[in-house]
Amino acid sequence: MENRLAQSWHDPNVITYEQKISKKIAGYSSLYDLTSKLMSVSVNKEEEKSILIVGAGGGQELLALGGDSKWSFTAVDSSKPMLELAKSRTAELNKLICFWQQEWQQFSSSQRFDGATCLLVLHFIKGIDNKRKFLKNIAKHLNPDAPLLVAAIFGDLKSTSFEIQMAAWKQYMCGNGVSEQEFLEFAQSLGKGTEVISDQQMVELLYECGFTEISRYFGSFLIQGFYCKHSKRE
């Protein structure tokens, strides 16, 4: 979430991200719990299905979705330290997990997946065209009707409501022990190290990239989670 983290995903110290992020996002654990529950009702957990995790470093999605399902996972992330953390945190899951260290834009596989997640990643992709390519590559790797659960920071940086949300978010973070300097770095990264679009733009982008049945399932200040399904049209 921080600009300096976004610039140093390959730094070994980035593993502290997982320790800090829950102090910064209200309902962090709920995001993953709700994602798991939505996936489980969309993809039969009693059947052997394949789930794609885009931006899997840290392993939180794997821990949330692994559970007692019969699913296998392909976990993609560009950061070696974060993937190593994911491997260590999921070592006792007894799951078939294929870890890929690669930028998502370069990822290509003949496999088609039965579901996918992309949590707290999309705002790091700069440029609407690059976001479009990013989402289209996910769509390309999904079976028809496969669910995608995606969460990111959304909003209009020039709006009064954005300022109010950020002010409240600052109170939340600092109340959890995050320093004002850390919050300032995060706030300054919005529109620079990260690129935020509106939730309306996101819905339009999902439709454009071949997703339908779009609905919100999570909200925490400026973070929103969307559930959608890969259209049969492609």
Coordinates of N, CA and C in Angstrom, one line a residue:
M1 N 0.8 -1.2 0.0 CA 0.0 0.0 0.0 C 0.9 1.3 0.0
E2 N 2.1 1.2 0.4 CA 2.9 2.4 0.5 C 3.7 2.5 -0.8
N3 N 4.0 3.7 -1.1 CA 4.8 4.0 -2.3 C 6.2 3.3 -2.2
R4 N 6.8 3.4 -1.0 CA 8.2 2.8 -0.9 C 8.1 1.3 -1.0
L5 N 7.0 0.7 -0.6 CA 6.8 -0.7 -0.7 C 6.6 -1.1 -2.2
A6 N 5.8 -0.3 -2.9 CA 5.6 -0.5 -4.3 C 6.8 -0.4 -5.1
Q7 N 7.8 0.4 -4.6 CA 9.1 0.5 -5.4 C 10.1 -0.5 -5.0
S8 N 9.8 -1.3 -4.0 CA 10.8 -2.2 -3.5 C 10.3 -3.6 -3.2
W9 N 9.4 -4.1 -4.0 CA 8.9 -5.4 -3.8 C 9.9 -6.5 -3.7
H10 N 11.1 -6.2 -4.3 CA 12.2 -7.3 -4.4 C 13.1 -7.1 -3.2
D11 N 12.9 -6.1 -2.4 CA 13.7 -5.9 -1.1 C 13.3 -7.0 -0.1
P12 N 14.2 -7.7 0.5 CA 13.9 -8.7 1.5 C 13.0 -8.2 2.7
N13 N 13.2 -6.9 3.0 CA 12.4 -6.3 4.1 C 10.9 -6.1 3.7
V14 N 10.6 -6.4 2.5 CA 9.2 -6.2 2.1 C 8.3 -7.2 2.8
I15 N 8.9 -8.3 3.4 CA 8.0 -9.3 4.1 C 7.3 -8.7 5.3
T16 N 7.8 -7.5 5.8 CA 7.1 -6.9 6.9 C 5.7 -6.3 6.4
Y17 N 5.5 -6.3 5.1 CA 4.2 -5.8 4.6 C 3.0 -6.5 5.2
E18 N 3.2 -7.9 5.4 CA 2.1 -8.7 5.9 C 1.8 -8.4 7.3
Q19 N 2.8 -7.9 8.1 CA 2.6 -7.6 9.5 C 2.0 -6.3 9.6
K20 N 2.2 -5.4 8.7 CA 1.7 -4.0 8.8 C 0.3 -3.8 8.2
I21 N 0.0 -4.5 7.1 CA -1.2 -4.2 6.3 C -2.5 -4.3 7.1
S22 N -2.6 -5.2 8.0 CA -3.8 -5.4 8.8 C -4.1 -4.2 9.7
K23 N -3.0 -3.4 10.0 CA -3.1 -2.2 10.8 C -3.6 -1.0 10.0
K24 N -3.5 -1.2 8.7 CA -3.8 -0.1 7.8 C -5.2 -0.2 7.1
I25 N -5.7 -1.4 6.9 CA -6.9 -1.6 6.3 C -8.0 -2.1 7.3
A26 N -9.0 -1.3 7.5 CA -10.1 -1.7 8.3 C -10.8 -2.9 7.7
G27 N -11.0 -4.0 8.4 CA -11.6 -5.2 7.9 C -10.7 -6.0 7.0
Y28 N -9.4 -5.9 7.2 CA -8.5 -6.6 6.3 C -8.8 -8.1 6.3
S29 N -9.0 -8.7 7.5 CA -9.3 -10.2 7.5 C -10.6 -10.5 6.9
S30 N -11.6 -9.5 7.1 CA -12.9 -9.8 6.5 C -12.9 -9.8 5.0
L31 N -12.0 -9.0 4.4 CA -11.9 -9.0 2.9 C -11.5 -10.4 2.4
Y32 N -10.6 -11.1 3.1 CA -10.2 -12.4 2.7 C -11.2 -13.5 3.1
D33 N -11.9 -13.3 4.2 CA -12.9 -14.2 4.6 C -14.1 -14.1 3.6
L34 N -14.5 -12.9 3.3 CA -15.7 -12.8 2.3 C -15.3 -13.3 0.9
T35 N -14.0 -13.0 0.5 CA -13.5 -13.6 -0.7 C -13.6 -15.1 -0.8
S36 N -13.2 -15.7 0.3 CA -13.2 -17.2 0.4 C -14.6 -17.7 0.3
K37 N -15.5 -17.1 1.0 CA -16.9 -17.5 1.0 C -17.6 -17.4 -0.3
L38 N -17.3 -16.2 -1.0 CA -17.9 -16.0 -2.3 C -17.3 -17.0 -3.3
M39 N -16.0 -17.3 -3.2 CA -15.4 -18.3 -4.1 C -16.0 -19.7 -3.9
S40 N -16.2 -20.0 -2.6 CA -16.7 -21.4 -2.3 C -18.1 -21.6 -2.8
V41 N -19.0 -20.6 -2.9 CA -20.3 -20.8 -3.4 C -20.4 -20.7 -4.9
S42 N -19.3 -20.1 -5.5 CA -19.2 -20.0 -7.0 C -18.5 -21.2 -7.6
V43 N -17.5 -21.8 -6.8 CA -16.7 -22.9 -7.3 C -16.9 -24.0 -6.3
N44 N -17.4 -25.1 -6.6 CA -17.6 -26.2 -5.7 C -16.3 -26.7 -5.0
K45 N -16.3 -26.5 -3.7 CA -15.0 -26.8 -3.0 C -14.8 -28.3 -2.8
E46 N -15.9 -29.1 -3.1 CA -15.8 -30.5 -3.0 C -15.3 -31.1 -4.3
E47 N -15.1 -30.3 -5.3 CA -14.6 -30.8 -6.6 C -13.1 -30.3 -6.8
E48 N -12.4 -31.0 -7.6 CA -11.0 -30.6 -7.9 C -11.0 -29.5 -8.9
K49 N -10.9 -28.3 -8.5 CA -10.9 -27.1 -9.3 C -9.6 -26.4 -9.2
S50 N -9.3 -25.5 -10.2 CA -8.0 -24.8 -10.2 C -8.3 -23.3 -10.0
I51 N -7.6 -22.7 -9.1 CA -7.8 -21.3 -8.7 C -6.5 -20.5 -9.0
L52 N -6.7 -19.4 -9.7 CA -5.6 -18.5 -10.0 C -5.5 -17.3 -9.0
I53 N -4.3 -17.1 -8.4 CA -4.1 -16.0 -7.5 C -3.2 -15.0 -8.1
V54 N -3.7 -13.9 -8.5 CA -2.9 -12.8 -9.2 C -2.4 -11.8 -8.1
G55 N -1.1 -11.8 -7.9 CA -0.5 -11.0 -6.8 C -0.6 -11.7 -5.5
A56 N 0.0 -12.9 -5.5 CA -0.2 -13.9 -4.4 C 0.9 -13.7 -3.3
G57 N 1.8 -12.8 -3.5 CA 2.9 -12.6 -2.5 C 2.4 -12.4 -1.1
G58 N 2.9 -13.1 -0.1 CA 2.5 -13.1 1.3 C 1.6 -14.2 1.6
G59 N 0.8 -14.7 0.7 CA 0.1 -16.0 0.9 C -1.3 -15.8 1.6
Q60 N -1.8 -14.6 1.8 CA -3.0 -14.5 2.6 C -4.2 -15.1 1.8
E61 N -4.3 -14.9 0.5 CA -5.4 -15.5 -0.3 C -5.3 -17.0 -0.2
L62 N -4.1 -17.6 -0.3 CA -3.9 -19.0 -0.2 C -4.4 -19.6 1.1
L63 N -4.1 -18.9 2.2 CA -4.5 -19.3 3.5 C -6.0 -19.3 3.6
A64 N -6.6 -18.2 3.1 CA -8.1 -18.0 3.2 C -8.8 -19.0 2.3
L65 N -8.4 -19.3 1.1 CA -9.1 -20.1 0.2 C -8.7 -21.6 0.4
G66 N -7.5 -21.9 0.9 CA -7.1 -23.3 1.0 C -8.0 -24.1 1.8
G67 N -8.1 -23.9 3.0 CA -9.1 -24.5 3.9 C -9.2 -26.0 3.7
D68 N -10.5 -26.4 3.6 CA -10.8 -27.9 3.4 C -11.3 -28.1 2.0
S69 N -11.0 -27.2 1.1 CA -11.4 -27.4 -0.3 C -10.5 -28.4 -1.0
K70 N -10.9 -28.9 -2.2 CA -10.1 -29.8 -3.0 C -9.4 -29.0 -4.1
W71 N -9.4 -27.7 -4.0 CA -8.8 -26.9 -5.1 C -7.3 -27.0 -5.1
S72 N -6.8 -26.7 -6.3 CA -5.3 -26.5 -6.5 C -5.2 -25.0 -6.9
F73 N -3.9 -24.5 -6.7 CA -3.7 -23.1 -6.9 C -2.5 -22.8 -7.8
T74 N -2.6 -21.8 -8.6 CA -1.5 -21.2 -9.3 C -1.3 -19.8 -8.7
A75 N -0.2 -19.5 -8.1 CA 0.0 -18.3 -7.4 C 1.1 -17.5 -8.1
V76 N 0.8 -16.3 -8.6 CA 1.7 -15.5 -9.4 C 2.0 -14.2 -8.7
D77 N 3.3 -13.9 -8.6 CA 3.7 -12.6 -8.1 C 5.1 -12.3 -8.6
S78 N 5.4 -11.0 -8.7 CA 6.7 -10.6 -9.3 C 7.8 -10.6 -8.2
S79 N 7.4 -10.6 -6.9 CA 8.4 -10.4 -5.9 C 8.8 -11.8 -5.3
K80 N 10.1 -12.1 -5.4 CA 10.7 -13.3 -4.8 C 10.5 -13.4 -3.3
P81 N 10.9 -12.3 -2.6 CA 10.7 -12.3 -1.1 C 9.3 -12.6 -0.7
M82 N 8.3 -12.0 -1.4 CA 6.9 -12.1 -1.0 C 6.5 -13.6 -1.3
L83 N 6.9 -14.1 -2.4 CA 6.5 -15.5 -2.7 C 7.2 -16.5 -1.8
E84 N 8.4 -16.2 -1.3 CA 9.0 -17.0 -0.3 C 8.2 -17.0 1.0
L85 N 7.7 -15.8 1.3 CA 6.9 -15.7 2.5 C 5.6 -16.5 2.3
A86 N 5.0 -16.4 1.1 CA 3.8 -17.2 0.9 C 4.0 -18.7 1.0
K87 N 5.2 -19.1 0.5 CA 5.5 -20.6 0.6 C 5.7 -21.0 2.0
S88 N 6.3 -20.2 2.8 CA 6.5 -20.6 4.2 C 5.2 -20.6 5.0
R89 N 4.3 -19.6 4.7 CA 3.1 -19.5 5.4 C 2.1 -20.6 5.0
T90 N 2.3 -21.2 3.9 CA 1.3 -22.2 3.4 C 1.9 -23.6 3.4
A91 N 3.1 -23.8 4.0 CA 3.8 -25.1 3.9 C 3.0 -26.2 4.5
E92 N 2.1 -25.9 5.5 CA 1.3 -27.0 6.1 C -0.1 -27.1 5.6
L93 N -0.4 -26.4 4.5 CA -1.7 -26.5 3.9 C -2.0 -27.9 3.2
N94 N -0.9 -28.6 2.8 CA -1.0 -29.8 2.1 C -1.9 -29.6 0.8
K95 N -1.5 -28.6 0.1 CA -2.3 -28.2 -1.1 C -1.3 -28.3 -2.3
L96 N -1.8 -28.5 -3.5 CA -1.1 -28.4 -4.7 C -1.0 -26.9 -5.1
I97 N 0.1 -26.3 -4.9 CA 0.3 -24.9 -5.2 C 1.5 -24.7 -6.1
C98 N 1.2 -24.1 -7.3 CA 2.3 -23.8 -8.2 C 2.6 -22.3 -8.1
F99 N 3.9 -22.0 -7.7 CA 4.3 -20.6 -7.5 C 5.0 -20.2 -8.8
W100 N 4.6 -19.0 -9.3 CA 5.2 -18.4 -10.4 C 5.8 -17.0 -10.0
Q101 N 7.1 -16.8 -10.1 CA 7.6 -15.5 -10.0 C 7.7 -14.8 -11.3
Q102 N 6.8 -13.9 -11.6 CA 6.7 -13.3 -12.9 C 5.8 -12.1 -12.9
E103 N 6.1 -11.1 -13.6 CA 5.2 -9.9 -13.8 C 3.9 -10.5 -14.5
W104 N 2.8 -10.1 -14.0 CA 1.5 -10.6 -14.5 C 1.4 -10.3 -16.0
Q105 N 1.9 -9.2 -16.4 CA 1.7 -8.8 -17.8 C 2.4 -9.7 -18.7
Q106 N 3.4 -10.5 -18.2 CA 4.2 -11.4 -19.0 C 3.7 -12.9 -18.8
F107 N 2.8 -13.1 -17.9 CA 2.3 -14.4 -17.6 C 1.5 -15.0 -18.8
S108 N 1.8 -16.2 -19.1 CA 1.0 -16.9 -20.1 C 1.0 -18.4 -19.9
S109 N -0.2 -19.0 -19.9 CA -0.3 -20.4 -19.6 C -1.4 -21.0 -20.5
S110 N -1.3 -22.2 -20.9 CA -2.3 -22.9 -21.7 C -3.5 -23.3 -20.8
Q111 N -3.2 -23.3 -19.4 CA -4.3 -23.7 -18.5 C -5.4 -22.6 -18.4
R112 N -6.6 -23.1 -18.2 CA -7.7 -22.2 -18.0 C -8.2 -22.5 -16.6
F113 N -8.5 -21.5 -15.8 CA -8.8 -21.7 -14.4 C -10.3 -21.5 -14.1
D114 N -10.7 -22.1 -13.0 CA -12.1 -22.1 -12.6 C -12.5 -20.9 -11.7
G115 N -11.5 -20.1 -11.4 CA -11.8 -18.9 -10.6 C -10.5 -18.2 -10.4
A116 N -10.6 -16.9 -10.0 CA -9.4 -16.1 -9.8 C -9.6 -15.0 -8.8
T117 N -8.5 -14.6 -8.1 CA -8.6 -13.5 -7.2 C -7.4 -12.5 -7.6
C118 N -7.7 -11.2 -7.3 CA -6.7 -10.2 -7.5 C -7.0 -9.1 -6.5
L119 N -6.3 -9.2 -5.3 CA -6.6 -8.4 -4.2 C -5.5 -7.4 -3.9
L120 N -5.9 -6.1 -3.8 CA -5.0 -5.0 -3.4 C -3.7 -4.9 -4.4
V121 N -4.0 -5.1 -5.7 CA -2.9 -5.1 -6.7 C -3.2 -4.1 -7.7
L122 N -4.4 -4.0 -8.2 CA -4.7 -3.2 -9.4 C -4.3 -1.7 -9.3
H123 N -4.4 -1.1 -8.2 CA -4.0 0.3 -8.0 C -2.5 0.5 -8.3
F124 N -1.7 -0.5 -8.3 CA -0.3 -0.4 -8.6 C 0.0 -0.4 -10.1
I125 N -1.0 -0.7 -10.9 CA -0.9 -0.7 -12.3 C -1.2 0.6 -12.9
K126 N -0.2 1.3 -13.4 CA -0.4 2.7 -13.8 C -0.9 2.8 -15.3
G127 N -1.9 3.6 -15.5 CA -2.4 3.8 -16.9 C -3.6 2.9 -17.1
I128 N -4.7 3.6 -17.6 CA -5.9 2.8 -17.9 C -5.7 1.7 -18.9
D129 N -4.9 2.0 -19.9 CA -4.6 0.9 -20.9 C -3.9 -0.3 -20.3
N130 N -3.0 0.0 -19.4 CA -2.3 -1.1 -18.7 C -3.2 -1.9 -17.8
K131 N -4.1 -1.2 -17.1 CA -5.1 -1.9 -16.3 C -6.0 -2.7 -17.2
R132 N -6.3 -2.2 -18.3 CA -7.2 -3.0 -19.3 C -6.4 -4.3 -19.7
K133 N -5.2 -4.1 -20.1 CA -4.4 -5.3 -20.5 C -4.3 -6.3 -19.4
F134 N -4.1 -5.8 -18.2 CA -3.9 -6.6 -17.0 C -5.2 -7.4 -16.8
L135 N -6.3 -6.8 -16.8 CA -7.6 -7.5 -16.6 C -7.9 -8.5 -17.8
K136 N -7.6 -8.1 -19.0 CA -7.8 -8.9 -20.1 C -7.0 -10.2 -20.1
N137 N -5.8 -10.1 -19.5 CA -4.9 -11.3 -19.4 C -5.5 -12.2 -18.4
I138 N -6.2 -11.7 -17.3 CA -6.9 -12.6 -16.4 C -8.0 -13.3 -17.1
A139 N -8.8 -12.5 -17.8 CA -9.9 -13.1 -18.5 C -9.5 -14.2 -19.5
K140 N -8.4 -14.0 -20.1 CA -7.9 -14.9 -21.1 C -7.6 -16.3 -20.5
H141 N -7.3 -16.3 -19.2 CA -6.9 -17.5 -18.5 C -8.0 -18.1 -17.7
L142 N -9.3 -17.6 -17.9 CA -10.4 -18.2 -17.1 C -11.3 -19.0 -18.0
N143 N -11.9 -20.0 -17.4 CA -13.0 -20.7 -18.1 C -14.3 -19.9 -18.1
P144 N -15.2 -20.1 -19.1 CA -16.5 -19.4 -19.1 C -17.2 -19.5 -17.8
D145 N -17.7 -18.4 -17.3 CA -18.5 -18.4 -16.0 C -17.6 -18.4 -14.8
A146 N -16.3 -18.5 -14.9 CA -15.4 -18.5 -13.8 C -15.5 -17.1 -13.0
P147 N -15.5 -17.2 -11.7 CA -15.6 -15.9 -11.0 C -14.2 -15.2 -10.8
L148 N -14.2 -13.9 -10.8 CA -13.1 -13.1 -10.5 C -13.5 -12.2 -9.3
L149 N -12.6 -12.2 -8.3 CA -12.8 -11.3 -7.1 C -11.7 -10.4 -7.1
V150 N -11.9 -9.1 -7.2 CA -10.9 -8.1 -7.3 C -11.1 -7.0 -6.4
A151 N -10.1 -6.5 -5.7 CA -10.2 -5.4 -4.7 C -9.1 -4.5 -4.9
A152 N -9.3 -3.2 -4.8 CA -8.3 -2.2 -4.9 C -8.8 -0.8 -4.3
I153 N -8.0 0.2 -4.4 CA -8.3 1.5 -4.0 C -9.0 2.2 -5.1
F154 N -10.2 2.8 -4.9 CA -10.9 3.6 -5.9 C -11.3 4.9 -5.4
G155 N -11.5 5.9 -6.3 CA -12.0 7.2 -5.9 C -11.6 8.3 -6.8
D156 N -12.2 9.5 -6.6 CA -11.8 10.7 -7.4 C -10.9 11.5 -6.5
L157 N -9.6 11.6 -6.8 CA -8.7 12.3 -6.0 C -9.0 13.7 -5.8
K158 N -9.8 14.3 -6.7 CA -10.0 15.8 -6.6 C -11.3 16.1 -5.9
S159 N -12.0 15.1 -5.4 CA -13.3 15.3 -4.8 C -13.2 15.6 -3.3
T160 N -14.2 16.3 -2.7 CA -14.2 16.5 -1.3 C -14.4 15.2 -0.5
S161 N -15.2 14.3 -1.1 CA -15.4 13.0 -0.4 C -14.2 12.2 -0.3
F162 N -13.3 12.3 -1.2 CA -12.0 11.6 -1.2 C -11.2 12.2 0.0
E163 N -11.2 13.5 0.1 CA -10.4 14.1 1.2 C -11.0 13.7 2.6
I164 N -12.3 13.6 2.7 CA -12.9 13.2 4.0 C -12.6 11.7 4.3
Q165 N -12.7 10.9 3.2 CA -12.3 9.5 3.4 C -10.9 9.3 3.9
M166 N -10.0 10.1 3.3 CA -8.6 10.0 3.6 C -8.3 10.5 5.1
A167 N -9.0 11.5 5.5 CA -8.9 12.0 6.8 C -9.3 11.0 7.8
A168 N -10.4 10.3 7.5 CA -10.9 9.3 8.4 C -10.0 8.1 8.4
W169 N -9.5 7.8 7.3 CA -8.5 6.6 7.1 C -7.3 6.9 7.9
K170 N -6.8 8.2 7.9 CA -5.7 8.5 8.7 C -5.9 8.3 10.2
Q171 N -7.1 8.7 10.7 CA -7.4 8.5 12.1 C -7.4 7.0 12.4
Y172 N -7.9 6.1 11.5 CA -7.9 4.7 11.7 C -6.5 4.2 11.8
M173 N -5.7 4.5 10.8 CA -4.3 4.0 10.7 C -3.5 4.4 12.0
C174 N -3.5 5.7 12.3 CA -2.7 6.2 13.4 C -3.2 5.7 14.7
G175 N -4.5 5.4 14.8 CA -5.1 4.8 16.0 C -4.6 3.4 16.2
N176 N -4.1 2.7 15.1 CA -3.6 1.4 15.1 C -2.1 1.3 15.2
G177 N -1.5 2.5 15.5 CA 0.0 2.5 15.7 C 0.8 2.8 14.4
V178 N 0.1 3.1 13.3 CA 0.8 3.6 12.1 C 1.3 5.0 12.3
S179 N 2.5 5.3 12.0 CA 3.0 6.7 12.3 C 2.4 7.7 11.2
E180 N 2.4 8.9 11.6 CA 1.9 10.0 10.7 C 2.8 10.0 9.4
Q181 N 4.1 9.8 9.6 CA 5.0 9.8 8.5 C 4.6 8.6 7.5
E182 N 4.3 7.4 8.0 CA 3.9 6.3 7.2 C 2.7 6.6 6.4
F183 N 1.7 7.2 7.1 CA 0.5 7.6 6.5 C 0.7 8.6 5.4
L184 N 1.6 9.6 5.7 CA 1.9 10.7 4.7 C 2.5 10.1 3.4
E185 N 3.4 9.1 3.6 CA 4.0 8.4 2.4 C 2.9 7.7 1.6
F186 N 2.0 7.0 2.3 CA 0.9 6.4 1.6 C 0.0 7.4 0.9
A187 N -0.4 8.4 1.6 CA -1.2 9.4 0.9 C -0.6 10.1 -0.3
Q188 N 0.7 10.4 -0.2 CA 1.4 11.0 -1.3 C 1.6 10.0 -2.5
S189 N 1.5 8.7 -2.2 CA 1.7 7.7 -3.3 C 0.5 7.7 -4.2
L190 N -0.7 8.1 -3.7 CA -1.9 8.0 -4.5 C -1.8 9.0 -5.7
G191 N -1.9 8.4 -6.9 CA -1.8 9.3 -8.1 C -0.3 9.4 -8.5
K192 N 0.6 8.8 -7.8 CA 2.0 8.8 -8.1 C 2.5 7.4 -8.2
G193 N 2.9 6.8 -7.1 CA 3.3 5.4 -7.1 C 2.2 4.4 -7.4
T194 N 1.0 4.9 -7.1 CA -0.2 4.1 -7.5 C -1.1 5.0 -8.3
E195 N -2.1 4.3 -9.0 CA -3.0 5.1 -9.8 C -4.4 4.7 -9.5
V196 N -5.2 5.6 -9.0 CA -6.6 5.3 -8.5 C -7.6 5.7 -9.6
I197 N -8.5 4.9 -9.9 CA -9.6 5.2 -10.8 C -10.9 5.1 -9.9
S198 N -12.0 5.7 -10.5 CA -13.3 5.6 -9.8 C -13.9 4.2 -9.8
D199 N -14.8 3.9 -8.9 CA -15.4 2.6 -8.9 C -16.3 2.5 -10.2
Q200 N -16.9 3.6 -10.7 CA -17.6 3.6 -11.9 C -16.8 3.2 -13.1
Q201 N -15.5 3.8 -13.1 CA -14.6 3.4 -14.2 C -14.2 1.9 -14.1
M202 N -14.1 1.4 -12.9 CA -13.8 0.0 -12.7 C -14.9 -0.9 -13.2
V203 N -16.1 -0.6 -13.0 CA -17.2 -1.4 -13.5 C -17.2 -1.4 -15.0
E204 N -17.0 -0.2 -15.6 CA -16.9 -0.1 -17.0 C -15.8 -1.0 -17.6
L205 N -14.6 -0.9 -16.9 CA -13.4 -1.6 -17.4 C -13.7 -3.1 -17.3
L206 N -14.3 -3.6 -16.2 CA -14.6 -5.0 -16.1 C -15.5 -5.5 -17.2
Y207 N -16.5 -4.7 -17.5 CA -17.4 -5.1 -18.6 C -16.6 -5.2 -19.9
E208 N -15.8 -4.1 -20.2 CA -15.0 -4.1 -21.4 C -14.1 -5.2 -21.5
C209 N -13.6 -5.8 -20.4 CA -12.6 -6.9 -20.4 C -13.3 -8.2 -20.4
G210 N -14.6 -8.3 -20.5 CA -15.3 -9.5 -20.7 C -15.9 -10.1 -19.4
F211 N -16.1 -9.3 -18.4 CA -16.7 -9.7 -17.2 C -18.2 -9.2 -17.1
T212 N -19.0 -10.0 -16.5 CA -20.4 -9.6 -16.3 C -20.9 -9.9 -14.9
E213 N -22.1 -9.7 -14.6 CA -22.7 -9.9 -13.2 C -21.8 -9.3 -12.1
I214 N -21.5 -8.0 -12.3 CA -20.6 -7.3 -11.5 C -21.3 -6.8 -10.2
S215 N -20.8 -7.0 -9.1 CA -21.4 -6.5 -7.8 C -20.3 -6.2 -6.8
R216 N -20.6 -5.3 -5.9 CA -19.6 -5.0 -4.8 C -19.9 -6.0 -3.7
Y217 N -18.8 -6.4 -3.1 CA -18.9 -7.3 -1.9 C -18.1 -6.9 -0.7
F218 N -17.3 -5.8 -0.9 CA -16.5 -5.4 0.3 C -16.3 -3.9 0.1
G219 N -16.3 -3.2 1.3 CA -15.9 -1.8 1.3 C -15.2 -1.4 2.6
S220 N -14.2 -0.6 2.5 CA -13.4 -0.1 3.6 C -12.7 1.2 3.3
F221 N -13.3 2.3 3.7 CA -12.9 3.6 3.2 C -12.8 3.6 1.7
L222 N -11.7 3.8 1.1 CA -11.6 3.9 -0.4 C -11.3 2.5 -1.0
I223 N -11.2 1.5 -0.3 CA -11.0 0.2 -0.9 C -12.4 -0.5 -1.2
Q224 N -12.5 -1.0 -2.4 CA -13.7 -1.7 -2.7 C -13.4 -3.0 -3.3
G225 N -14.2 -4.0 -3.1 CA -14.1 -5.4 -3.7 C -15.2 -5.6 -4.6
F226 N -14.9 -6.2 -5.8 CA -15.9 -6.5 -6.8 C -15.9 -8.0 -7.1
Y227 N -17.1 -8.5 -7.2 CA -17.3 -9.9 -7.7 C -17.9 -9.8 -9.1
C228 N -17.3 -10.7 -10.0 CA -17.9 -10.7 -11.3 C -17.6 -12.1 -11.9
K229 N -18.1 -12.4 -13.1 CA -17.9 -13.6 -13.7 C -17.4 -13.4 -15.2
H230 N -16.5 -14.3 -15.6 CA -16.0 -14.3 -16.9 C -17.1 -14.6 -17.9
S231 N -17.3 -13.7 -18.9 CA -18.4 -13.9 -19.8 C -18.2 -15.0 -20.8
K232 N -19.3 -15.7 -21.2 CA -19.2 -16.8 -22.2 C -18.9 -16.2 -23.6
R233 N -19.0 -14.9 -23.7 CA -18.9 -14.2 -25.0 C -17.5 -14.4 -25.7
E234 N -16.5 -14.6 -24.8 CA -15.2 -14.6 -25.4 C -14.8 -16.0 -25.9

